Amino acid sequence: MIRVTARLFLRMNSILTHLKKRNRHNLNTIRNAPLAEISGSLGDLGTLLPLMIALAIQGSIHLDSTLVFSGVFNVISGVVFGIPLPVQPMKAIASAAIAHRGDSSMSGVAGAGFWVGIAIFVMSVTGLLRWAVKVVPIPVVKGIQLGAGLSLIVGAGLSQLQPLGWLYPILDNRLWAVFAFLVLILTQRLQRFPYALAFFLLGLLFALVQVMHTHQRLPWVSFWTPEFVLPAIDDAAPIYMAIGQLPLTTLNSIIAVTALAADLLPDVPTPSVTSIGLSVAMMNLTGTWFGAMPVCHGSGGLAAQYRFGARSGASVIFLGLVKIILGLFFGGTLLGLLGQYPKSLLGIMVLAAGLELAKVGHSLNQGARDLWQESSDQNESSSVITRQLRSPSEEERMERWTVMLMTTACLLAFKNDAVGFVAGLLCHWSFRFSDRFIRKVNNAASSSEREPLLR
């Protein structure tokens, strides 16, 4: 009993120490660059707003519950992980519900999120996620990240920018998109320029003007009253929606996001895939019972928030507190205002996020974590283990590029992360089997050459 108590005490002490370090980093970062952290917190709105608004309008989610629960998850993520880890919609479930390809009712969407939460929880506690990180080749992970980034760029163009006219509507047209893009590229070396904050406020002003111009009602105080929603866990449609979401969540929201965090924030401890998986599971096993939108963490959202200035968990803590306040006191009355938010400005923010995510592909052959190897320097008094960066041969570089591009190409062609993942794995294994076959042939040839001609 004493041993168990001592172990629990040590474990609690370790957790408290971990949280103190993370939040010391959060506090120091927002003190040094408050505008950058606030601006970065808004970087993922281009993904969040369109899907959240569309689902709320058709009655698939409660907007107030979504704001409150996603805000709480933002705060917890920032406190626990200490990085700008986003809380964003599960895109496959959201798109299926919006297109009415499955059960678009509130209980159906909740059921789909619930089943994904169950599956991710099982994969986390059984160690399947840790095993996946060990066996999935880095070029495949990079290919998923590159594909996700390019998908964001293409999606921004097709769904948000291309439908716009050049002059009309006056406050949401291609000229405003060009203006936002020019400011984006002119300020890309000004790390402290709060681009997302400035254009969020400009977009909010445009939305207010549009609401008043169309004589819609402005948001008013409406206190959140939680409503219990029973997820439809015994129907087939939510299960099919969950199956479509599961590869995307596993690959992009867990495996790829941990790899991206290590690339973008090397000075901050990277969360483990198990902790990220448990976070995703808990979010969807709780909020869905109150009509909140199924959510996950995503590499695209992390890239977006990093691109616009976020470097710590303080950014998502700030965003979470804002969401909680809006959800508690305004809730569904915000729908009209958010629906008028200009797509021209959101589209450019999504484009910038996609570029930031796609850029991680450049480190495939120069700094990727599988190129680091440990070496032991021994002397008379001690031995020191150091990490050295291995330089791959030209042939290996080409193989790694091929695997990454195969993953990206199939992901984009079929618009499915799972297809890209399988294609990348097959490409990787084909190279490995080819190497083994060539070595066996060479060994057989060399051994036959050594045999005497006369016996």
XYZ file of C-alpha atoms in Angstrom:
455
model
C 0.000 0.000 0.000
C 2.824 2.386 0.897
C 4.579 1.561 -2.387
C 1.429 2.234 -4.401
C 0.907 5.549 -2.596
C 4.534 6.512 -3.210
C 4.233 5.697 -6.910
C 1.044 7.710 -7.215
C 2.713 10.632 -5.460
C 5.717 10.479 -7.797
C 3.436 10.231 -10.803
C 1.369 13.244 -9.715
C 4.552 15.181 -9.000
C 5.842 14.348 -12.497
C 2.567 15.510 -14.085
C 2.614 18.783 -12.114
C 6.230 19.410 -13.116
C 5.317 18.769 -16.747
C 2.379 21.206 -16.584
C 4.509 23.869 -14.874
C 7.116 23.691 -17.660
C 4.502 23.859 -20.410
C 2.693 26.810 -18.899
C 5.884 28.660 -18.055
C 6.625 28.424 -21.782
C 3.079 29.594 -22.583
C 3.353 32.584 -20.243
C 6.804 33.642 -21.442
C 5.762 33.401 -25.090
C 2.624 35.509 -24.794
C 4.491 38.088 -22.697
C 7.159 38.451 -25.379
C 4.851 38.446 -28.416
C 1.184 38.915 -27.423
C -0.032 40.102 -30.840
C 1.675 37.206 -32.625
C 0.032 34.643 -30.310
C -3.410 36.245 -30.667
C -3.009 36.496 -34.440
C -1.849 32.868 -34.646
C -4.864 31.704 -32.660
C -7.089 32.892 -35.521
C -5.114 31.137 -38.249
C -7.382 28.093 -38.448
C -10.674 30.000 -38.836
C -10.657 29.341 -42.578
C -11.225 25.649 -41.869
C -13.419 26.011 -38.783
C -15.983 28.619 -39.810
C -17.317 27.251 -43.149
C -17.924 23.714 -41.847
C -19.243 24.800 -38.444
C -21.651 27.314 -39.984
C -22.918 24.860 -42.625
C -23.548 22.125 -40.036
C -25.269 24.551 -37.642
C -27.548 25.997 -40.342
C -28.877 22.564 -41.347
C -29.341 21.503 -37.709
C -26.599 18.853 -37.589
C -24.947 20.455 -34.522
C -25.699 22.986 -31.776
C -23.568 26.080 -32.413
C -23.516 27.085 -28.731
C -22.444 23.614 -27.528
C -19.817 23.457 -30.273
C -18.324 26.780 -29.199
C -18.325 25.882 -25.504
C -16.901 22.364 -25.848
C -14.344 23.198 -28.549
C -13.296 26.176 -26.410
C -12.797 23.960 -23.373
C -10.799 21.511 -25.525
C -8.674 24.416 -26.805
C -7.840 25.497 -23.259
C -7.021 21.950 -22.112
C -4.845 21.334 -25.190
C -2.895 24.543 -24.621
C -2.356 23.832 -20.930
C -1.387 20.163 -21.348
C 0.636 20.203 -24.582
C 2.049 23.735 -24.617
C 1.888 24.048 -28.421
C -0.670 25.715 -30.741
C -2.553 22.456 -31.254
C -5.815 23.194 -33.089
C -9.299 21.867 -32.421
C -10.932 21.595 -35.824
C -13.891 19.835 -37.472
C -13.705 16.221 -38.583
C -13.810 17.009 -42.295
C -14.986 13.647 -43.645
C -17.939 13.496 -41.238
C -18.785 17.171 -41.837
C -18.652 16.863 -45.639
C -20.750 13.675 -45.571
C -23.391 15.362 -43.410
C -23.447 18.533 -45.524
C -23.771 16.511 -48.757
C -26.395 14.235 -47.098
C -24.314 11.160 -47.974
C -25.027 9.711 -44.535
C -27.168 10.537 -41.533
C -27.093 14.341 -41.364
C -29.305 14.517 -38.280
C -27.800 15.727 -35.019
C -27.876 12.247 -33.500
C -26.325 10.783 -36.667
C -23.393 13.237 -36.679
C -22.944 12.697 -32.931
C -22.961 8.929 -33.482
C -20.272 9.159 -36.162
C -18.049 11.252 -33.875
C -18.694 8.881 -30.985
C -17.601 5.812 -33.012
C -14.404 7.571 -34.122
C -13.727 8.421 -30.464
C -14.173 4.774 -29.455
C -11.862 3.532 -32.238
C -9.110 6.062 -31.451
C -9.368 5.298 -27.728
C -8.851 1.570 -28.369
C -5.900 2.273 -30.675
C -4.347 4.544 -28.044
C -4.614 2.268 -25.014
C -3.556 -0.869 -26.904
C -0.398 0.725 -28.304
C -1.495 0.488 -31.949
C -0.734 4.182 -32.502
C 2.817 3.822 -31.134
C 3.324 0.784 -33.349
C 2.034 2.704 -36.377
C 4.558 5.507 -35.808
C 7.389 2.973 -35.761
C 6.386 1.144 -38.930
C 5.076 4.001 -41.104
C 7.999 5.351 -43.174
C 8.796 9.055 -42.861
C 8.401 9.665 -46.646
C 4.802 8.421 -46.364
C 4.122 10.780 -43.434
C 5.681 13.670 -45.368
C 3.554 12.730 -48.383
C 0.389 12.912 -46.281
C 1.439 16.338 -44.977
C 2.270 17.594 -48.476
C -1.019 16.212 -49.809
C -3.004 17.780 -46.976
C -1.353 21.142 -47.652
C -2.066 21.008 -51.374
C -5.637 19.864 -50.654
C -6.159 22.969 -48.514
C -4.860 25.179 -51.327
C -7.057 23.522 -53.961
C -10.068 23.591 -51.636
C -9.567 27.289 -50.907
C -9.514 28.034 -54.611
C -12.482 25.889 -55.604
C -14.906 26.470 -52.741
C -14.048 29.937 -51.455
C -12.215 32.021 -54.080
C -13.319 30.751 -57.497
C -17.090 31.397 -57.004
C -16.412 35.075 -56.197
C -16.934 37.860 -58.733
C -14.334 40.500 -59.458
C -16.443 43.436 -58.234
C -19.541 42.032 -56.553
C -20.454 41.634 -53.755
C -18.751 44.904 -52.857
C -17.313 43.615 -49.572
C -16.502 40.074 -50.676
C -14.949 39.760 -54.123
C -11.734 38.750 -55.869
C -10.229 42.231 -55.536
C -10.306 41.855 -51.748
C -8.727 38.409 -52.144
C -5.934 39.915 -54.275
C -5.437 42.641 -51.670
C -5.230 40.078 -48.851
C -2.794 37.967 -50.884
C -0.523 40.940 -51.630
C -0.401 41.906 -47.959
C 0.343 38.271 -47.107
C 3.378 38.012 -49.385
C 4.664 41.499 -48.526
C 4.620 40.750 -44.788
C 5.864 37.145 -44.854
C 9.270 38.156 -43.459
C 7.689 40.373 -40.799
C 7.224 37.647 -38.214
C 5.561 39.953 -35.685
C 3.000 41.394 -38.098
C -0.414 40.138 -36.842
C -1.791 39.287 -40.286
C -4.561 36.948 -39.149
C -5.703 39.331 -36.401
C -5.782 42.337 -38.758
C -7.743 40.548 -41.467
C -10.035 38.834 -38.973
C -11.052 42.248 -37.627
C -11.454 43.578 -41.175
C -13.623 40.580 -42.084
C -15.672 41.017 -38.918
C -16.286 44.659 -39.837
C -17.394 43.645 -43.335
C -19.725 41.004 -41.887
C -21.315 43.544 -39.513
C -21.880 45.972 -42.387
C -23.422 43.194 -44.485
C -25.739 42.083 -41.650
C -27.002 45.629 -41.151
C -27.313 46.197 -44.891
C -29.506 43.095 -45.291
C -31.526 44.069 -42.176
C -30.630 40.860 -40.353
C -30.601 40.786 -36.571
C -27.275 41.351 -34.841
C -26.113 38.857 -32.166
C -27.851 39.288 -28.806
C -27.389 37.818 -25.357
C -28.692 34.259 -25.215
C -27.467 32.078 -22.362
C -26.372 28.535 -23.161
C -28.794 25.855 -22.039
C -27.200 22.417 -22.603
C -29.382 19.930 -24.465
C -28.702 16.208 -24.240
C -28.362 14.437 -27.608
C -28.327 10.649 -27.800
C -25.794 9.565 -30.462
C -27.205 7.141 -33.026
C -24.714 4.371 -32.313
C -26.890 1.477 -33.475
C -27.526 2.744 -37.023
C -25.411 1.840 -40.053
C -25.062 5.352 -41.546
C -23.061 6.891 -38.650
C -20.759 3.840 -38.673
C -20.053 4.308 -42.400
C -19.375 8.017 -41.782
C -16.979 7.086 -38.965
C -15.155 4.572 -41.180
C -14.605 7.320 -43.761
C -13.209 9.640 -41.079
C -10.986 7.158 -39.230
C -8.027 7.034 -41.691
C -7.995 10.846 -41.921
C -8.000 11.230 -38.137
C -5.336 8.578 -37.560
C -2.968 9.762 -40.280
C -3.445 13.546 -40.403
C -4.735 14.388 -36.924
C -2.436 12.142 -34.897
C 0.596 10.746 -36.751
C 1.194 13.711 -39.085
C 0.470 16.341 -36.436
C 3.102 14.925 -34.051
C 5.649 14.840 -36.884
C 4.776 18.429 -37.850
C 5.056 19.622 -34.234
C 8.571 18.171 -34.083
C 9.484 19.933 -37.352
C 7.990 23.351 -36.562
C 8.699 23.514 -32.813
C 11.913 21.549 -32.173
C 12.612 23.425 -28.914
C 9.313 22.335 -27.344
C 8.751 18.694 -26.257
C 6.641 16.938 -28.882
C 3.447 15.263 -27.609
C 3.319 11.503 -28.024
C 0.889 9.925 -30.461
C -0.789 8.172 -27.518
C -1.493 11.443 -25.711
C -2.789 13.059 -28.907
C -4.939 9.996 -29.584
C -6.426 10.039 -26.085
C -7.138 13.752 -26.483
C -9.029 13.156 -29.750
C -10.932 10.255 -28.183
C -11.981 12.187 -25.078
C -13.149 15.185 -27.118
C -15.548 13.034 -29.129
C -16.706 10.837 -26.264
C -17.909 13.895 -24.328
C -19.016 16.823 -26.500
C -21.047 14.766 -28.960
C -23.577 13.937 -26.198
C -24.544 17.633 -26.170
C -24.745 18.215 -29.924
C -21.204 19.557 -30.274
C -19.429 19.105 -33.586
C -17.063 16.083 -33.865
C -13.537 17.502 -33.658
C -9.918 16.454 -33.886
C -6.426 17.918 -33.989
C -4.966 18.453 -37.448
C -1.649 19.192 -39.099
C -3.273 21.813 -41.334
C -4.558 23.763 -38.353
C -1.187 23.571 -36.588
C 0.554 24.839 -39.739
C -1.998 27.668 -40.044
C -1.604 28.850 -36.467
C 2.188 28.618 -36.697
C 2.185 30.538 -39.995
C 0.322 33.458 -38.448
C 2.479 33.729 -35.340
C 1.477 31.119 -32.731
C 4.417 29.441 -30.967
C 2.885 28.148 -27.730
C -0.285 26.866 -26.124
C -1.140 30.400 -25.043
C -2.601 31.081 -28.489
C -5.176 28.277 -28.310
C -5.918 29.042 -24.651
C -6.853 32.583 -25.722
C -8.967 31.254 -28.596
C -10.648 28.751 -26.274
C -11.621 31.411 -23.748
C -13.131 33.556 -26.519
C -15.122 30.558 -27.805
C -16.401 29.727 -24.325
C -17.588 33.298 -23.738
C -19.304 33.451 -27.142
C -20.932 30.061 -26.641
C -22.136 30.784 -23.113
C -23.586 34.235 -23.780
C -24.442 34.451 -27.504
C -24.604 30.915 -28.928
C -26.814 30.450 -31.965
C -27.456 34.180 -32.353
C -23.984 34.447 -33.916
C -25.029 32.385 -36.915
C -26.191 35.305 -39.059
C -23.009 37.307 -38.444
C -20.657 34.372 -39.044
C -22.561 33.446 -42.201
C -21.711 36.850 -43.698
C -17.970 36.543 -43.035
C -16.156 37.262 -46.354
C -14.905 34.152 -48.141
C -12.280 36.221 -49.959
C -10.341 36.770 -46.729
C -10.936 33.265 -45.361
C -9.752 31.723 -48.624
C -6.381 33.495 -48.519
C -5.866 32.403 -44.896
C -6.548 28.786 -45.892
C -4.167 29.131 -48.849
C -1.402 30.400 -46.558
C -2.018 27.516 -44.153
C -1.778 25.022 -47.000
C 1.536 26.485 -48.154
C 2.951 26.307 -44.620
C 1.943 22.657 -44.301
C 3.251 21.701 -47.751
C 6.640 23.299 -47.010
C 7.537 20.567 -44.504
C 8.229 18.275 -47.448
C 11.523 20.087 -48.060
C 13.124 18.456 -44.994
C 12.566 14.907 -46.306
C 16.211 14.406 -47.287
C 17.824 16.968 -45.015
C 16.855 16.768 -41.376
C 13.985 14.259 -41.260
C 13.972 12.370 -37.981
C 14.741 8.983 -39.556
C 18.033 10.390 -40.896
C 19.356 11.013 -37.399
C 21.402 8.195 -35.914
C 23.120 7.695 -32.583
C 26.863 7.196 -32.315
C 28.952 6.381 -29.260
C 32.131 8.313 -28.527
C 34.119 6.325 -26.020
C 37.222 7.372 -24.106
C 39.017 6.151 -21.012
C 36.780 7.887 -18.508
C 33.331 7.749 -20.097
C 31.277 7.118 -23.195
C 29.071 9.795 -24.712
C 26.169 9.045 -27.068
C 25.674 11.746 -29.675
C 23.171 12.125 -32.515
C 24.495 12.681 -36.021
C 22.645 13.517 -39.211
C 23.135 10.894 -41.895
C 23.442 12.055 -45.495
C 21.492 9.719 -47.806
C 22.928 8.658 -51.157
C 21.556 10.097 -54.372
C 19.695 6.853 -55.069
C 18.117 6.845 -51.601
C 17.122 10.501 -51.998
C 15.331 9.709 -55.235
C 13.554 6.720 -53.662
C 12.357 8.828 -50.715
C 11.096 11.577 -53.042
C 9.289 8.983 -55.146
C 7.520 7.495 -52.107
C 6.485 10.926 -50.843
C 5.183 12.047 -54.234
C 3.366 8.744 -54.793
C 1.583 9.230 -51.460
C 0.700 12.830 -52.320
C -0.405 12.056 -55.880
C -2.797 9.263 -54.882
C -4.154 11.289 -51.956
C -4.986 14.164 -54.313
C -6.212 11.981 -57.173
C -8.669 9.999 -55.045
C -9.255 12.735 -52.416
C -8.651 10.106 -49.750
C -5.826 9.944 -47.203
C -6.165 6.175 -46.848
C -5.604 5.590 -50.582
C -2.519 7.820 -50.533
C -1.247 6.047 -47.429
C -1.606 2.566 -48.960
C -0.046 3.694 -52.260
C 2.923 5.198 -50.421
C 3.427 2.045 -48.356
C 3.309 -0.160 -51.474
C 5.841 2.087 -53.193
C 8.137 1.976 -50.151
C 7.882 -1.803 -49.808
C 8.523 -2.300 -53.523
C 11.861 -0.503 -53.145
C 12.744 -2.598 -50.085
C 11.838 -5.900 -51.775
C 13.775 -4.829 -54.850
C 16.864 -4.138 -52.692
C 16.573 -7.562 -51.048
C 16.187 -9.317 -54.379
C 19.222 -7.550 -55.850
C 21.326 -8.403 -52.776
C 20.321 -12.083 -53.028
C 21.199 -12.185 -56.737
C 24.558 -10.522 -56.104
C 25.342 -12.863 -53.212
C 24.445 -15.895 -55.316
C 26.587 -14.644 -58.188
C 29.589 -13.936 -55.945
C 29.353 -17.335 -54.243
C 29.192 -19.137 -57.604
C 32.263 -17.240 -58.798
C 34.226 -18.462 -55.776
C 33.439 -22.137 -56.449
C 36.320 -24.049 -58.131
C 35.831 -25.054 -61.751
C 37.390 -28.510 -61.207
C 36.659 -30.736 -58.240
